[in-house]
Amino acid sequence: MGIFDDLRLKYKTGQLTVKFIFINVALFLVVRLTDVFCTLLGVPFSLTPYLELPSDPMLLLYRPYTVFTYMFFQYDLLHLLFNMLWLYWFGQLFLLFFNAKQFGGVYILGGLSGAAVYLFAYNLLPYFVAVEGMLLGASAAVLAVVFAVSAYAPDYKIRLLFIGNISIKYIALITVLIDLLS
């Protein structure tokens, strides 16, 4: 059995968290490899602008699908790594208390909420009005999963290396602070 057969089996039999991780990683690889090949061939083309959520409402009218695609594609390798680690860890905790359908709903609704907050901020807050931006990454969707688990079982303890037992409400708080600072 080859590596691709192993990956296919893992995707087919894995939980929804694993499937979302596979989708994020596969999309990242396809887009980055396409960018590399286009660069090497001298073709000025990138798929990234077609997957990012634009702050410009007129551009969003031409790319309405980006309210979904942005939450399944990461900016760079570290962004992918950390979002997928948080998604895996908290996704497993989420599935201890809820089912896969609820996980999918929280992930998608968290991503859509992140898109709404982003569009609101960039189009209504004075600081951002003159700035055009693009949103990319699963952070809003992953944070929704983190919040859901933390709200449902705030005192659930996790053992961390060198720290010991800690409640997930504190991990969620630290996660939000790190996300806001970065």
Short mmCIF file of C-alpha atoms in Angstrom, two decimals:
data_model
loop_
_atom_site.label_atom_id
_atom_site.label_comp_id
_atom_site.label_asym_id
_atom_site.label_seq_id
_atom_site.Cartn_x
_atom_site.Cartn_y
_atom_site.Cartn_z
CA MET A 1 0.00 0.00 0.00
CA GLY A 2 1.49 3.34 -1.07
CA ILE A 3 1.46 6.68 0.68
CA PHE A 4 -1.43 7.96 -1.43
CA ASP A 5 -3.49 4.90 -0.57
CA ASP A 6 -2.73 5.48 3.12
CA LEU A 7 -3.77 9.13 2.84
CA ARG A 8 -6.95 8.21 0.95
CA LEU A 9 -7.84 5.66 3.63
CA LYS A 10 -7.13 8.15 6.42
CA TYR A 11 -9.33 10.75 4.72
CA LYS A 12 -12.11 8.24 4.07
CA THR A 13 -12.17 6.82 7.60
CA GLY A 14 -11.09 9.92 9.55
CA GLN A 15 -13.28 12.21 11.59
CA LEU A 16 -14.48 15.52 10.18
CA THR A 17 -11.58 17.32 11.86
CA VAL A 18 -9.15 15.16 9.87
CA LYS A 19 -11.11 15.78 6.66
CA PHE A 20 -10.99 19.56 7.18
CA ILE A 21 -7.25 19.33 7.82
CA PHE A 22 -6.81 17.32 4.62
CA ILE A 23 -8.81 19.92 2.67
CA ASN A 24 -6.73 22.79 4.09
CA VAL A 25 -3.42 21.04 3.40
CA ALA A 26 -4.44 19.87 -0.10
CA LEU A 27 -5.64 23.34 -1.09
CA PHE A 28 -2.45 24.89 0.27
CA LEU A 29 -0.27 22.46 -1.70
CA VAL A 30 -2.23 22.86 -4.94
CA VAL A 31 -2.13 26.65 -4.79
CA ARG A 32 1.52 26.91 -3.75
CA LEU A 33 2.67 24.37 -6.36
CA THR A 34 0.66 26.20 -9.03
CA ASP A 35 2.31 29.47 -7.96
CA VAL A 36 5.77 27.89 -8.14
CA PHE A 37 5.17 26.42 -11.61
CA CYS A 38 3.72 29.69 -12.93
CA THR A 39 6.70 31.60 -11.53
CA LEU A 40 9.19 29.18 -13.08
CA LEU A 41 7.41 29.37 -16.44
CA GLY A 42 7.31 33.17 -16.28
CA VAL A 43 3.50 33.28 -16.21
CA PRO A 44 2.21 36.13 -13.99
CA PHE A 45 -0.62 34.18 -12.37
CA SER A 46 -1.59 33.17 -8.83
CA LEU A 47 -4.66 31.41 -7.49
CA THR A 48 -4.38 33.15 -4.10
CA PRO A 49 -6.33 36.33 -5.02
CA TYR A 50 -9.23 34.14 -6.14
CA LEU A 51 -9.42 32.39 -2.75
CA GLU A 52 -8.94 35.41 -0.44
CA LEU A 53 -11.91 37.31 0.91
CA PRO A 54 -11.68 40.87 -0.44
CA SER A 55 -12.63 43.85 1.70
CA ASP A 56 -14.03 45.66 -1.35
CA PRO A 57 -17.79 44.87 -1.62
CA MET A 58 -17.72 45.34 -5.41
CA LEU A 59 -14.98 42.74 -5.80
CA LEU A 60 -16.87 40.48 -3.40
CA LEU A 61 -19.85 40.59 -5.80
CA TYR A 62 -17.61 39.00 -8.44
CA ARG A 63 -16.18 36.47 -6.01
CA PRO A 64 -18.95 35.56 -3.55
CA TYR A 65 -17.52 32.05 -3.07
CA THR A 66 -14.56 33.60 -1.20
CA VAL A 67 -16.66 33.83 1.99
CA PHE A 68 -16.08 30.05 2.11
CA THR A 69 -12.74 29.53 0.36
CA TYR A 70 -10.81 31.93 2.59
CA MET A 71 -11.38 29.69 5.62
CA PHE A 72 -9.85 26.64 3.93
CA PHE A 73 -6.63 28.23 2.68
CA GLN A 74 -3.70 29.52 4.73
CA TYR A 75 -1.23 32.28 3.93
CA ASP A 76 2.01 30.38 4.56
CA LEU A 77 3.36 27.14 6.00
CA LEU A 78 3.50 28.33 9.63
CA HIS A 79 -0.04 29.70 9.36
CA LEU A 80 -1.15 26.31 8.05
CA LEU A 81 0.76 24.39 10.72
CA PHE A 82 -0.54 26.30 13.72
CA ASN A 83 -4.15 26.56 12.52
CA MET A 84 -4.25 22.84 11.76
CA LEU A 85 -2.68 21.89 15.10
CA TRP A 86 -5.28 23.97 16.97
CA LEU A 87 -8.03 22.55 14.75
CA TYR A 88 -6.91 18.99 15.44
CA TRP A 89 -6.47 19.40 19.20
CA PHE A 90 -9.63 21.36 19.86
CA GLY A 91 -11.55 19.44 17.20
CA GLN A 92 -10.85 16.22 19.10
CA LEU A 93 -12.05 17.86 22.32
CA PHE A 94 -15.12 19.21 20.51
CA LEU A 95 -16.00 15.70 19.34
CA LEU A 96 -15.87 14.45 22.94
CA PHE A 97 -18.86 16.63 23.75
CA PHE A 98 -20.64 17.10 20.39
CA ASN A 99 -21.06 15.30 17.08
CA ALA A 100 -19.41 15.77 13.68
CA LYS A 101 -22.40 17.62 12.20
CA GLN A 102 -22.20 20.19 15.00
CA PHE A 103 -18.44 20.47 14.47
CA GLY A 104 -18.96 21.24 10.78
CA GLY A 105 -21.62 23.80 11.63
CA VAL A 106 -19.45 25.56 14.21
CA TYR A 107 -16.47 25.62 11.85
CA ILE A 108 -18.45 27.05 8.91
CA LEU A 109 -20.47 29.50 11.01
CA GLY A 110 -17.29 30.63 12.78
CA GLY A 111 -15.66 31.27 9.41
CA LEU A 112 -18.72 33.13 8.13
CA SER A 113 -18.82 35.21 11.33
CA GLY A 114 -15.14 36.05 10.89
CA ALA A 115 -15.89 37.13 7.32
CA ALA A 116 -18.76 39.33 8.51
CA VAL A 117 -16.64 41.01 11.20
CA TYR A 118 -13.83 41.56 8.69
CA LEU A 119 -16.16 43.10 6.09
CA PHE A 120 -17.80 45.27 8.75
CA ALA A 121 -14.44 46.50 10.06
CA TYR A 122 -12.95 47.27 6.66
CA ASN A 123 -16.02 49.04 5.33
CA LEU A 124 -17.41 50.90 8.35
CA LEU A 125 -14.60 51.65 10.81
CA PRO A 126 -12.79 54.91 9.99
CA TYR A 127 -9.31 53.43 10.47
CA PHE A 128 -9.81 50.82 7.73
CA VAL A 129 -12.06 52.68 5.25
CA ALA A 130 -9.18 53.94 3.10
CA VAL A 131 -7.35 50.59 3.26
CA GLU A 132 -8.02 47.68 0.94
CA GLY A 133 -7.29 44.25 2.35
CA MET A 134 -7.73 40.55 1.85
CA LEU A 135 -8.66 37.94 4.47
CA LEU A 136 -7.11 34.51 4.36
CA GLY A 137 -6.92 31.64 6.86
CA ALA A 138 -8.94 29.38 9.09
CA SER A 139 -8.33 31.37 12.27
CA ALA A 140 -11.93 32.52 12.72
CA ALA A 141 -13.29 29.02 12.13
CA VAL A 142 -10.71 27.45 14.45
CA LEU A 143 -11.37 30.05 17.15
CA ALA A 144 -15.09 29.25 16.92
CA VAL A 145 -14.29 25.61 17.70
CA VAL A 146 -12.00 26.69 20.57
CA PHE A 147 -14.73 28.97 21.98
CA ALA A 148 -17.42 26.32 21.66
CA VAL A 149 -15.40 23.77 23.63
CA SER A 150 -14.32 26.37 26.19
CA ALA A 151 -17.86 27.61 26.69
CA TYR A 152 -19.29 24.11 27.05
CA ALA A 153 -16.64 22.70 29.39
CA PRO A 154 -14.59 25.65 30.70
CA ASP A 155 -13.06 23.69 33.58
CA TYR A 156 -12.05 20.67 31.51
CA LYS A 157 -8.38 20.10 32.27
CA ILE A 158 -5.61 19.40 29.79
CA ARG A 159 -2.11 18.36 30.83
CA LEU A 160 0.54 20.51 29.15
CA LEU A 161 4.21 19.61 29.13
CA PHE A 162 6.23 21.62 31.69
CA ILE A 163 3.06 23.38 32.91
CA GLY A 164 0.81 20.63 34.23
CA ASN A 165 -2.98 20.62 34.27
CA ILE A 166 -4.71 23.72 32.96
CA SER A 167 -8.35 24.53 32.26
CA ILE A 168 -9.21 24.99 28.60
CA LYS A 169 -10.81 28.35 29.36
CA TYR A 170 -7.31 29.70 30.04
CA ILE A 171 -5.94 28.09 26.89
CA ALA A 172 -8.78 29.72 24.92
CA LEU A 173 -8.02 33.10 26.48
CA ILE A 174 -4.32 32.83 25.64
CA THR A 175 -5.22 31.70 22.11
CA VAL A 176 -7.41 34.77 21.58
CA LEU A 177 -4.70 37.09 22.92
CA ILE A 178 -2.06 35.55 20.65
CA ASP A 179 -4.41 35.77 17.67
CA LEU A 180 -5.25 39.41 18.36
CA LEU A 181 -1.60 40.34 18.82
CA SER A 182 -0.56 38.67 15.59
#
